[in-house]
Amino acid sequence: MLTDKKNFIEHLVNSHLHTAHVVPPSVSCAFLDGLLQLLFPPLSEQVIKSGDEVEHHLRVLESDLELILGKLQERLPDSPTSIVNSFFNALPEVYEQIMDDARAIEAGDPAAVNTDEVIRTYPGFYAVAVYRIAHLLYQLDVPLLPRIYSEHAHTKTGIDIHPGAKIGTAFCIDHGTGVVIGETAIIGNHVKVYQGVTLGAASVDKAMANTKRHPTIEDNVVIYAGATILGGKTVVGRHSLIGGNVWLTESVPAYSRVYHRPQIKVSQKPDPSYLINFSI
Ligand SMILES: CC(=O)OC[C@H](N)C(=O)O
């Protein structure tokens, strides 16, 4: 009975001992932010002036990641050293992908001045950069850490991208608040989404775990604000445009234009019900 104080304390001690192997989120996020600062100078708090300095920072990051992975050791698919090597070998490619995302955001937003501004200020850039790093760890079968990173980005930006989602090159999220991209979503190249877009599951039954629950978005699709696209079998064909607030649970072919246009009434006559509701 947890209502008994002694039992409650014992229960808390046991649960702390049970999770002692889990690395504190603040430590693992310090690694993530240190890595982003090294890769993207507009995010950095210090100027790095030489190759030696870059190499020094890389070595520190490598040993930080090894330390973090060491705490997860019993659940890892491989030794921390070998995962760290695979991670840092893949880093140049991931860096290029993230720079392609920054250029796509700049090219896709008339309000963007240059890629430095995008890197420094755009929540869509930050969330996608973190997603790409988390996805690499996810592909290396690292437990927990990818989710810690995606939730770190979610907290900072309001953009929730599951590290298991597969996202092609030059992905642009503009504004971004409220975007949700589920674990089994597949997104092609040159896709652009606005705030409040959900790529979600049509059913959230636990029995659906390990099945394709989230939609596939093909190349060059634009999805406007507030659109909800659901279901693992739902495919949005390439070059389609999904309008704001669309609710879509079935596939649409390439070059579709999908709009949600509820009837809007504009009246200049005073509306008595409006006056009553708002005069309270
Ligand atoms: C994004 C989404 O549909 O989430 C629902 C649930 N977490 C799932 O992954 O199925």
PDB file of C-alpha atoms and ligand atoms in Angstrom:
ATOM      1  CA  MET A   1       0.000   0.000   0.000  1.00  0.00           C
ATOM      2  CA  LEU A   2       1.672   3.213  -1.182  1.00  0.00           C
ATOM      3  CA  THR A   3      -0.523   5.242   1.124  1.00  0.00           C
ATOM      4  CA  ASP A   4       1.706   3.940   3.929  1.00  0.00           C
ATOM      5  CA  LYS A   5       4.617   6.427   4.149  1.00  0.00           C
ATOM      6  CA  LYS A   6       7.290   3.759   4.735  1.00  0.00           C
ATOM      7  CA  ASN A   7       6.111   1.731   1.722  1.00  0.00           C
ATOM      8  CA  PHE A   8       5.961   4.873  -0.385  1.00  0.00           C
ATOM      9  CA  ILE A   9       9.574   5.812   0.455  1.00  0.00           C
ATOM     10  CA  GLU A  10      10.743   2.259  -0.207  1.00  0.00           C
ATOM     11  CA  HIS A  11       8.913   2.289  -3.534  1.00  0.00           C
ATOM     12  CA  LEU A  12      10.636   5.557  -4.545  1.00  0.00           C
ATOM     13  CA  VAL A  13      14.077   4.212  -3.558  1.00  0.00           C
ATOM     14  CA  ASN A  14      13.479   1.092  -5.656  1.00  0.00           C
ATOM     15  CA  SER A  15      12.354   3.035  -8.670  1.00  0.00           C
ATOM     16  CA  HIS A  16      15.402   5.337  -8.402  1.00  0.00           C
ATOM     17  CA  LEU A  17      17.732   2.330  -8.155  1.00  0.00           C
ATOM     18  CA  HIS A  18      15.982   0.701 -11.104  1.00  0.00           C
ATOM     19  CA  THR A  19      16.550   3.754 -13.348  1.00  0.00           C
ATOM     20  CA  ALA A  20      20.076   4.612 -12.111  1.00  0.00           C
ATOM     21  CA  HIS A  21      21.514   3.589 -15.509  1.00  0.00           C
ATOM     22  CA  VAL A  22      19.552   6.309 -17.320  1.00  0.00           C
ATOM     23  CA  VAL A  23      21.672   9.301 -18.172  1.00  0.00           C
ATOM     24  CA  PRO A  24      20.230  12.611 -16.907  1.00  0.00           C
ATOM     25  CA  PRO A  25      18.478  14.479 -19.758  1.00  0.00           C
ATOM     26  CA  SER A  26      20.488  17.659 -19.015  1.00  0.00           C
ATOM     27  CA  VAL A  27      23.803  15.817 -19.621  1.00  0.00           C
ATOM     28  CA  SER A  28      22.700  14.246 -22.888  1.00  0.00           C
ATOM     29  CA  CYS A  29      21.194  17.534 -24.131  1.00  0.00           C
ATOM     30  CA  ALA A  30      24.468  19.348 -23.362  1.00  0.00           C
ATOM     31  CA  PHE A  31      26.101  16.950 -25.857  1.00  0.00           C
ATOM     32  CA  LEU A  32      23.391  17.692 -28.443  1.00  0.00           C
ATOM     33  CA  ASP A  33      23.658  21.461 -28.100  1.00  0.00           C
ATOM     34  CA  GLY A  34      27.492  21.308 -28.078  1.00  0.00           C
ATOM     35  CA  LEU A  35      27.378  19.353 -31.331  1.00  0.00           C
ATOM     36  CA  LEU A  36      24.926  21.790 -32.944  1.00  0.00           C
ATOM     37  CA  GLN A  37      27.105  24.731 -31.860  1.00  0.00           C
ATOM     38  CA  LEU A  38      30.175  23.148 -33.441  1.00  0.00           C
ATOM     39  CA  LEU A  39      28.374  22.348 -36.697  1.00  0.00           C
ATOM     40  CA  PHE A  40      26.518  25.651 -37.037  1.00  0.00           C
ATOM     41  CA  PRO A  41      28.488  28.791 -36.057  1.00  0.00           C
ATOM     42  CA  PRO A  42      25.366  31.037 -35.889  1.00  0.00           C
ATOM     43  CA  LEU A  43      24.287  28.908 -32.876  1.00  0.00           C
ATOM     44  CA  SER A  44      27.715  28.983 -31.242  1.00  0.00           C
ATOM     45  CA  GLU A  45      28.718  31.023 -28.222  1.00  0.00           C
ATOM     46  CA  GLN A  46      32.408  30.945 -29.167  1.00  0.00           C
ATOM     47  CA  VAL A  47      34.476  31.531 -32.284  1.00  0.00           C
ATOM     48  CA  ILE A  48      36.493  28.522 -33.391  1.00  0.00           C
ATOM     49  CA  LYS A  49      39.570  29.699 -35.264  1.00  0.00           C
ATOM     50  CA  SER A  50      41.548  26.626 -36.313  1.00  0.00           C
ATOM     51  CA  GLY A  51      41.332  23.039 -37.456  1.00  0.00           C
ATOM     52  CA  ASP A  52      43.054  22.015 -34.213  1.00  0.00           C
ATOM     53  CA  GLU A  53      40.243  23.599 -32.233  1.00  0.00           C
ATOM     54  CA  VAL A  54      37.599  21.805 -34.337  1.00  0.00           C
ATOM     55  CA  GLU A  55      39.406  18.509 -33.790  1.00  0.00           C
ATOM     56  CA  HIS A  56      39.644  19.200 -30.064  1.00  0.00           C
ATOM     57  CA  HIS A  57      35.882  19.888 -29.861  1.00  0.00           C
ATOM     58  CA  LEU A  58      35.151  16.751 -31.884  1.00  0.00           C
ATOM     59  CA  ARG A  59      37.269  14.644 -29.519  1.00  0.00           C
ATOM     60  CA  VAL A  60      35.454  16.110 -26.490  1.00  0.00           C
ATOM     61  CA  LEU A  61      32.093  15.390 -28.136  1.00  0.00           C
ATOM     62  CA  GLU A  62      33.163  11.844 -28.996  1.00  0.00           C
ATOM     63  CA  SER A  63      34.115  11.110 -25.402  1.00  0.00           C
ATOM     64  CA  ASP A  64      30.917  12.800 -24.116  1.00  0.00           C
ATOM     65  CA  LEU A  65      28.795  10.576 -26.365  1.00  0.00           C
ATOM     66  CA  GLU A  66      30.769   7.500 -25.301  1.00  0.00           C
ATOM     67  CA  LEU A  67      30.129   8.407 -21.672  1.00  0.00           C
ATOM     68  CA  ILE A  68      26.401   8.873 -22.271  1.00  0.00           C
ATOM     69  CA  LEU A  69      26.180   5.593 -24.195  1.00  0.00           C
ATOM     70  CA  GLY A  70      28.203   3.842 -21.481  1.00  0.00           C
ATOM     71  CA  LYS A  71      25.411   4.588 -19.038  1.00  0.00           C
ATOM     72  CA  LEU A  72      22.997   2.807 -21.383  1.00  0.00           C
ATOM     73  CA  GLN A  73      25.471   0.002 -22.025  1.00  0.00           C
ATOM     74  CA  GLU A  74      23.394  -3.027 -21.086  1.00  0.00           C
ATOM     75  CA  ARG A  75      20.741  -2.055 -23.599  1.00  0.00           C
ATOM     76  CA  LEU A  76      23.041  -1.144 -26.509  1.00  0.00           C
ATOM     77  CA  PRO A  77      23.268  -3.242 -29.710  1.00  0.00           C
ATOM     78  CA  ASP A  78      27.046  -2.670 -29.927  1.00  0.00           C
ATOM     79  CA  SER A  79      29.932  -1.261 -27.839  1.00  0.00           C
ATOM     80  CA  PRO A  80      29.781   2.492 -27.104  1.00  0.00           C
ATOM     81  CA  THR A  81      33.095   2.966 -28.992  1.00  0.00           C
ATOM     82  CA  SER A  82      31.781   1.325 -32.135  1.00  0.00           C
ATOM     83  CA  ILE A  83      28.508   3.316 -32.020  1.00  0.00           C
ATOM     84  CA  VAL A  84      30.451   6.558 -31.477  1.00  0.00           C
ATOM     85  CA  ASN A  85      32.621   5.714 -34.529  1.00  0.00           C
ATOM     86  CA  SER A  86      29.584   4.999 -36.706  1.00  0.00           C
ATOM     87  CA  PHE A  87      27.896   8.195 -35.491  1.00  0.00           C
ATOM     88  CA  PHE A  88      30.872  10.461 -36.203  1.00  0.00           C
ATOM     89  CA  ASN A  89      31.612   8.746 -39.560  1.00  0.00           C
ATOM     90  CA  ALA A  90      28.049   9.536 -40.675  1.00  0.00           C
ATOM     91  CA  LEU A  91      28.161  13.107 -39.338  1.00  0.00           C
ATOM     92  CA  PRO A  92      29.458  14.851 -42.521  1.00  0.00           C
ATOM     93  CA  GLU A  93      26.523  13.422 -44.524  1.00  0.00           C
ATOM     94  CA  VAL A  94      24.016  14.448 -41.847  1.00  0.00           C
ATOM     95  CA  TYR A  95      25.615  17.918 -41.782  1.00  0.00           C
ATOM     96  CA  GLU A  96      25.063  18.258 -45.544  1.00  0.00           C
ATOM     97  CA  GLN A  97      21.438  17.169 -45.160  1.00  0.00           C
ATOM     98  CA  ILE A  98      20.865  19.768 -42.443  1.00  0.00           C
ATOM     99  CA  MET A  99      22.458  22.488 -44.597  1.00  0.00           C
ATOM    100  CA  ASP A 100      20.097  21.433 -47.436  1.00  0.00           C
ATOM    101  CA  ASP A 101      17.202  21.890 -44.982  1.00  0.00           C
ATOM    102  CA  ALA A 102      18.467  25.381 -44.066  1.00  0.00           C
ATOM    103  CA  ARG A 103      18.713  26.315 -47.755  1.00  0.00           C
ATOM    104  CA  ALA A 104      15.216  24.900 -48.391  1.00  0.00           C
ATOM    105  CA  ILE A 105      13.796  27.010 -45.538  1.00  0.00           C
ATOM    106  CA  GLU A 106      15.530  30.122 -46.879  1.00  0.00           C
ATOM    107  CA  ALA A 107      14.367  29.437 -50.448  1.00  0.00           C
ATOM    108  CA  GLY A 108      10.833  28.646 -49.289  1.00  0.00           C
ATOM    109  CA  ASP A 109      10.227  31.703 -47.104  1.00  0.00           C
ATOM    110  CA  PRO A 110      10.043  35.225 -48.587  1.00  0.00           C
ATOM    111  CA  ALA A 111      10.661  36.576 -45.066  1.00  0.00           C
ATOM    112  CA  ALA A 112      14.019  34.779 -44.723  1.00  0.00           C
ATOM    113  CA  VAL A 113      17.118  36.924 -45.300  1.00  0.00           C
ATOM    114  CA  ASN A 114      19.858  34.268 -45.507  1.00  0.00           C
ATOM    115  CA  THR A 115      20.777  30.819 -44.188  1.00  0.00           C
ATOM    116  CA  ASP A 116      22.630  32.281 -41.167  1.00  0.00           C
ATOM    117  CA  GLU A 117      19.381  33.911 -40.059  1.00  0.00           C
ATOM    118  CA  VAL A 118      17.515  30.630 -40.644  1.00  0.00           C
ATOM    119  CA  ILE A 119      20.057  28.694 -38.557  1.00  0.00           C
ATOM    120  CA  ARG A 120      20.068  31.240 -35.754  1.00  0.00           C
ATOM    121  CA  THR A 121      16.345  31.914 -35.467  1.00  0.00           C
ATOM    122  CA  TYR A 122      14.067  29.398 -37.195  1.00  0.00           C
ATOM    123  CA  PRO A 123      12.389  26.788 -34.949  1.00  0.00           C
ATOM    124  CA  GLY A 124      11.823  24.654 -38.061  1.00  0.00           C
ATOM    125  CA  PHE A 125      15.576  24.552 -38.658  1.00  0.00           C
ATOM    126  CA  TYR A 126      16.359  23.605 -35.046  1.00  0.00           C
ATOM    127  CA  ALA A 127      13.694  20.879 -34.905  1.00  0.00           C
ATOM    128  CA  VAL A 128      14.777  19.301 -38.205  1.00  0.00           C
ATOM    129  CA  ALA A 129      18.491  19.513 -37.296  1.00  0.00           C
ATOM    130  CA  VAL A 130      17.783  17.720 -34.004  1.00  0.00           C
ATOM    131  CA  TYR A 131      15.563  15.212 -35.821  1.00  0.00           C
ATOM    132  CA  ARG A 132      18.424  14.351 -38.242  1.00  0.00           C
ATOM    133  CA  ILE A 133      20.823  13.725 -35.334  1.00  0.00           C
ATOM    134  CA  ALA A 134      18.203  11.767 -33.376  1.00  0.00           C
ATOM    135  CA  HIS A 135      17.323   9.739 -36.493  1.00  0.00           C
ATOM    136  CA  LEU A 136      20.981   8.767 -36.953  1.00  0.00           C
ATOM    137  CA  LEU A 137      21.086   7.484 -33.345  1.00  0.00           C
ATOM    138  CA  TYR A 138      17.727   5.729 -33.940  1.00  0.00           C
ATOM    139  CA  GLN A 139      19.200   4.007 -37.035  1.00  0.00           C
ATOM    140  CA  LEU A 140      22.139   2.878 -34.881  1.00  0.00           C
ATOM    141  CA  ASP A 141      19.569   1.288 -32.503  1.00  0.00           C
ATOM    142  CA  VAL A 142      20.548   3.529 -29.592  1.00  0.00           C
ATOM    143  CA  PRO A 143      17.735   3.315 -27.030  1.00  0.00           C
ATOM    144  CA  LEU A 144      16.063   6.284 -25.332  1.00  0.00           C
ATOM    145  CA  LEU A 145      18.522   9.006 -26.416  1.00  0.00           C
ATOM    146  CA  PRO A 146      16.760   9.722 -29.749  1.00  0.00           C
ATOM    147  CA  ARG A 147      13.464  10.302 -27.888  1.00  0.00           C
ATOM    148  CA  ILE A 148      15.185  12.515 -25.287  1.00  0.00           C
ATOM    149  CA  TYR A 149      16.504  14.625 -28.178  1.00  0.00           C
ATOM    150  CA  SER A 150      13.240  14.856 -30.085  1.00  0.00           C
ATOM    151  CA  GLU A 151      11.423  15.881 -26.883  1.00  0.00           C
ATOM    152  CA  HIS A 152      14.153  18.466 -26.155  1.00  0.00           C
ATOM    153  CA  ALA A 153      13.474  20.007 -29.580  1.00  0.00           C
ATOM    154  CA  HIS A 154       9.703  19.664 -29.032  1.00  0.00           C
ATOM    155  CA  THR A 155       9.967  21.599 -25.751  1.00  0.00           C
ATOM    156  CA  LYS A 156      12.028  24.363 -27.374  1.00  0.00           C
ATOM    157  CA  THR A 157      10.082  24.712 -30.624  1.00  0.00           C
ATOM    158  CA  GLY A 158       6.617  23.163 -30.266  1.00  0.00           C
ATOM    159  CA  ILE A 159       7.548  20.869 -33.185  1.00  0.00           C
ATOM    160  CA  ASP A 160       7.254  17.145 -32.455  1.00  0.00           C
ATOM    161  CA  ILE A 161       9.119  14.891 -34.907  1.00  0.00           C
ATOM    162  CA  HIS A 162       9.520  11.250 -33.909  1.00  0.00           C
ATOM    163  CA  PRO A 163      13.122  10.111 -34.574  1.00  0.00           C
ATOM    164  CA  GLY A 164      11.811   7.033 -36.392  1.00  0.00           C
ATOM    165  CA  ALA A 165      10.136   9.060 -39.152  1.00  0.00           C
ATOM    166  CA  LYS A 166      11.897   8.929 -42.524  1.00  0.00           C
ATOM    167  CA  ILE A 167      12.397  12.381 -44.028  1.00  0.00           C
ATOM    168  CA  GLY A 168      13.993  13.091 -47.414  1.00  0.00           C
ATOM    169  CA  THR A 169      16.286  15.958 -48.355  1.00  0.00           C
ATOM    170  CA  ALA A 170      15.529  19.696 -48.249  1.00  0.00           C
ATOM    171  CA  PHE A 171      12.659  19.531 -45.751  1.00  0.00           C
ATOM    172  CA  CYS A 172      11.164  22.912 -44.937  1.00  0.00           C
ATOM    173  CA  ILE A 173       9.045  23.612 -41.859  1.00  0.00           C
ATOM    174  CA  ASP A 174       7.935  27.245 -41.769  1.00  0.00           C
ATOM    175  CA  HIS A 175       6.722  28.688 -38.422  1.00  0.00           C
ATOM    176  CA  GLY A 176       6.242  25.160 -37.163  1.00  0.00           C
ATOM    177  CA  THR A 177       4.411  25.509 -33.859  1.00  0.00           C
ATOM    178  CA  GLY A 178       2.179  22.481 -33.358  1.00  0.00           C
ATOM    179  CA  VAL A 179       3.657  20.333 -36.150  1.00  0.00           C
ATOM    180  CA  VAL A 180       3.462  16.599 -35.282  1.00  0.00           C
ATOM    181  CA  ILE A 181       5.191  13.940 -37.402  1.00  0.00           C
ATOM    182  CA  GLY A 182       4.630  10.368 -36.249  1.00  0.00           C
ATOM    183  CA  GLU A 183       7.063   7.482 -35.927  1.00  0.00           C
ATOM    184  CA  THR A 184       6.277   5.693 -39.196  1.00  0.00           C
ATOM    185  CA  ALA A 185       5.662   8.730 -41.404  1.00  0.00           C
ATOM    186  CA  ILE A 186       7.632   8.776 -44.660  1.00  0.00           C
ATOM    187  CA  ILE A 187       8.333  12.153 -46.241  1.00  0.00           C
ATOM    188  CA  GLY A 188       9.973  12.554 -49.654  1.00  0.00           C
ATOM    189  CA  ASN A 189      12.345  15.254 -50.907  1.00  0.00           C
ATOM    190  CA  HIS A 190      11.551  18.990 -51.088  1.00  0.00           C
ATOM    191  CA  VAL A 191       8.445  18.814 -48.905  1.00  0.00           C
ATOM    192  CA  LYS A 192       7.207  21.953 -47.149  1.00  0.00           C
ATOM    193  CA  VAL A 193       4.871  22.045 -44.137  1.00  0.00           C
ATOM    194  CA  TYR A 194       3.411  24.900 -42.108  1.00  0.00           C
ATOM    195  CA  GLN A 195       2.380  25.243 -38.487  1.00  0.00           C
ATOM    196  CA  GLY A 196      -0.164  22.883 -36.965  1.00  0.00           C
ATOM    197  CA  VAL A 197       0.270  20.109 -39.537  1.00  0.00           C
ATOM    198  CA  THR A 198      -0.227  16.575 -38.177  1.00  0.00           C
ATOM    199  CA  LEU A 199       1.025  13.457 -39.930  1.00  0.00           C
ATOM    200  CA  GLY A 200      -0.654  11.069 -37.554  1.00  0.00           C
ATOM    201  CA  ALA A 201      -2.123   7.644 -36.944  1.00  0.00           C
ATOM    202  CA  ALA A 202      -5.748   6.903 -37.819  1.00  0.00           C
ATOM    203  CA  SER A 203      -5.974   4.570 -34.827  1.00  0.00           C
ATOM    204  CA  VAL A 204      -4.043   4.781 -31.592  1.00  0.00           C
ATOM    205  CA  ASP A 205      -4.790   1.236 -30.515  1.00  0.00           C
ATOM    206  CA  LYS A 206      -1.705  -0.246 -28.748  1.00  0.00           C
ATOM    207  CA  ALA A 207      -2.026  -3.278 -31.036  1.00  0.00           C
ATOM    208  CA  MET A 208      -0.935  -0.977 -33.896  1.00  0.00           C
ATOM    209  CA  ALA A 209       2.626  -0.744 -32.461  1.00  0.00           C
ATOM    210  CA  ASN A 210       5.291  -1.778 -35.019  1.00  0.00           C
ATOM    211  CA  THR A 211       2.896  -1.290 -37.941  1.00  0.00           C
ATOM    212  CA  LYS A 212       2.901   1.575 -40.460  1.00  0.00           C
ATOM    213  CA  ARG A 213       0.465   3.983 -38.803  1.00  0.00           C
ATOM    214  CA  HIS A 214       1.405   7.346 -40.277  1.00  0.00           C
ATOM    215  CA  PRO A 215       1.110   8.651 -43.825  1.00  0.00           C
ATOM    216  CA  THR A 216       3.522   8.799 -46.736  1.00  0.00           C
ATOM    217  CA  ILE A 217       4.122  12.189 -48.319  1.00  0.00           C
ATOM    218  CA  GLU A 218       5.809  12.062 -51.712  1.00  0.00           C
ATOM    219  CA  ASP A 219       8.293  14.552 -53.198  1.00  0.00           C
ATOM    220  CA  ASN A 220       7.497  18.252 -53.680  1.00  0.00           C
ATOM    221  CA  VAL A 221       4.285  18.291 -51.622  1.00  0.00           C
ATOM    222  CA  VAL A 222       3.212  21.452 -49.762  1.00  0.00           C
ATOM    223  CA  ILE A 223       0.947  21.079 -46.695  1.00  0.00           C
ATOM    224  CA  TYR A 224      -0.597  24.279 -45.351  1.00  0.00           C
ATOM    225  CA  ALA A 225      -1.375  25.228 -41.755  1.00  0.00           C
ATOM    226  CA  GLY A 226      -3.542  23.019 -39.602  1.00  0.00           C
ATOM    227  CA  ALA A 227      -3.900  20.145 -42.090  1.00  0.00           C
ATOM    228  CA  THR A 228      -4.300  16.687 -40.531  1.00  0.00           C
ATOM    229  CA  ILE A 229      -3.279  13.669 -42.607  1.00  0.00           C
ATOM    230  CA  LEU A 230      -3.851  10.299 -40.964  1.00  0.00           C
ATOM    231  CA  GLY A 231      -3.231   6.607 -41.547  1.00  0.00           C
ATOM    232  CA  GLY A 232      -0.386   4.330 -42.591  1.00  0.00           C
ATOM    233  CA  LYS A 233      -1.932   3.583 -45.980  1.00  0.00           C
ATOM    234  CA  THR A 234      -2.574   7.232 -46.813  1.00  0.00           C
ATOM    235  CA  VAL A 235      -0.268   8.474 -49.578  1.00  0.00           C
ATOM    236  CA  VAL A 236      -0.130  12.062 -50.768  1.00  0.00           C
ATOM    237  CA  GLY A 237       1.135  11.908 -54.353  1.00  0.00           C
ATOM    238  CA  ARG A 238       4.075  14.037 -55.482  1.00  0.00           C
ATOM    239  CA  HIS A 239       3.587  17.717 -56.299  1.00  0.00           C
ATOM    240  CA  SER A 240       0.266  17.806 -54.417  1.00  0.00           C
ATOM    241  CA  LEU A 241      -0.921  20.766 -52.432  1.00  0.00           C
ATOM    242  CA  ILE A 242      -2.898  20.176 -49.226  1.00  0.00           C
ATOM    243  CA  GLY A 243      -4.804  23.269 -48.129  1.00  0.00           C
ATOM    244  CA  GLY A 244      -5.133  24.654 -44.604  1.00  0.00           C
ATOM    245  CA  ASN A 245      -7.275  22.691 -42.122  1.00  0.00           C
ATOM    246  CA  VAL A 246      -7.828  19.775 -44.510  1.00  0.00           C
ATOM    247  CA  TRP A 247      -8.713  16.480 -42.760  1.00  0.00           C
ATOM    248  CA  LEU A 248      -7.380  13.696 -44.996  1.00  0.00           C
ATOM    249  CA  THR A 249      -7.613   9.959 -44.303  1.00  0.00           C
ATOM    250  CA  GLU A 250      -7.349   8.613 -47.866  1.00  0.00           C
ATOM    251  CA  SER A 251      -4.688   8.724 -50.558  1.00  0.00           C
ATOM    252  CA  VAL A 252      -4.622  11.397 -53.237  1.00  0.00           C
ATOM    253  CA  PRO A 253      -2.782  11.020 -56.570  1.00  0.00           C
ATOM    254  CA  ALA A 254       0.144  13.120 -57.787  1.00  0.00           C
ATOM    255  CA  TYR A 255      -0.596  16.790 -58.596  1.00  0.00           C
ATOM    256  CA  SER A 256      -3.768  16.859 -56.413  1.00  0.00           C
ATOM    257  CA  ARG A 257      -5.127  20.123 -55.010  1.00  0.00           C
ATOM    258  CA  VAL A 258      -7.010  19.372 -51.790  1.00  0.00           C
ATOM    259  CA  TYR A 259      -8.910  22.240 -50.155  1.00  0.00           C
ATOM    260  CA  HIS A 260     -11.126  22.685 -47.123  1.00  0.00           C
ATOM    261  CA  ARG A 261     -13.448  25.599 -47.798  1.00  0.00           C
ATOM    262  CA  PRO A 262     -16.174  25.963 -45.186  1.00  0.00           C
ATOM    263  CA  GLN A 263     -18.808  28.551 -46.025  1.00  0.00           C
ATOM    264  CA  ILE A 264     -17.928  31.908 -44.516  1.00  0.00           C
ATOM    265  CA  LYS A 265     -20.647  34.518 -44.005  1.00  0.00           C
ATOM    266  CA  VAL A 266     -19.769  38.191 -43.949  1.00  0.00           C
ATOM    267  CA  SER A 267     -22.526  40.470 -42.719  1.00  0.00           C
ATOM    268  CA  GLN A 268     -22.588  44.195 -42.057  1.00  0.00           C
ATOM    269  CA  LYS A 269     -25.876  44.007 -40.173  1.00  0.00           C
ATOM    270  CA  PRO A 270     -25.613  43.917 -36.358  1.00  0.00           C
ATOM    271  CA  ASP A 271     -26.065  40.358 -35.174  1.00  0.00           C
ATOM    272  CA  PRO A 272     -28.202  40.301 -31.977  1.00  0.00           C
ATOM    273  CA  SER A 273     -26.771  36.940 -30.794  1.00  0.00           C
ATOM    274  CA  TYR A 274     -23.230  38.301 -31.094  1.00  0.00           C
ATOM    275  CA  LEU A 275     -24.202  41.372 -29.050  1.00  0.00           C
ATOM    276  CA  ILE A 276     -25.857  39.246 -26.386  1.00  0.00           C
ATOM    277  CA  ASN A 277     -22.858  36.846 -26.099  1.00  0.00           C
ATOM    278  CA  PHE A 278     -20.232  39.524 -25.851  1.00  0.00           C
ATOM    279  CA  SER A 279     -22.051  42.058 -23.678  1.00  0.00           C
ATOM    280  CA  ILE A 280     -21.878  39.764 -20.661  1.00  0.00           C
TER     281      ILE A 280
HETATM  282  C1  LIG B   1       1.539  11.171 -34.319  1.00  0.00           C
HETATM  283  C2  LIG B   1       0.578  10.167 -33.857  1.00  0.00           C
HETATM  284  O1  LIG B   1      -0.300   9.769 -34.573  1.00  0.00           O
HETATM  285  O2  LIG B   1       0.700   9.739 -32.579  1.00  0.00           O
HETATM  286  C3  LIG B   1      -0.175   8.720 -32.093  1.00  0.00           C
HETATM  287  C4  LIG B   1       0.627   7.627 -31.459  1.00  0.00           C
HETATM  288  N1  LIG B   1       1.639   8.163 -30.588  1.00  0.00           N
HETATM  289  C5  LIG B   1       1.266   6.736 -32.530  1.00  0.00           C
HETATM  290  O3  LIG B   1       2.479   6.799 -32.723  1.00  0.00           O
HETATM  291  O4  LIG B   1       0.565   5.974 -33.173  1.00  0.00           O
END
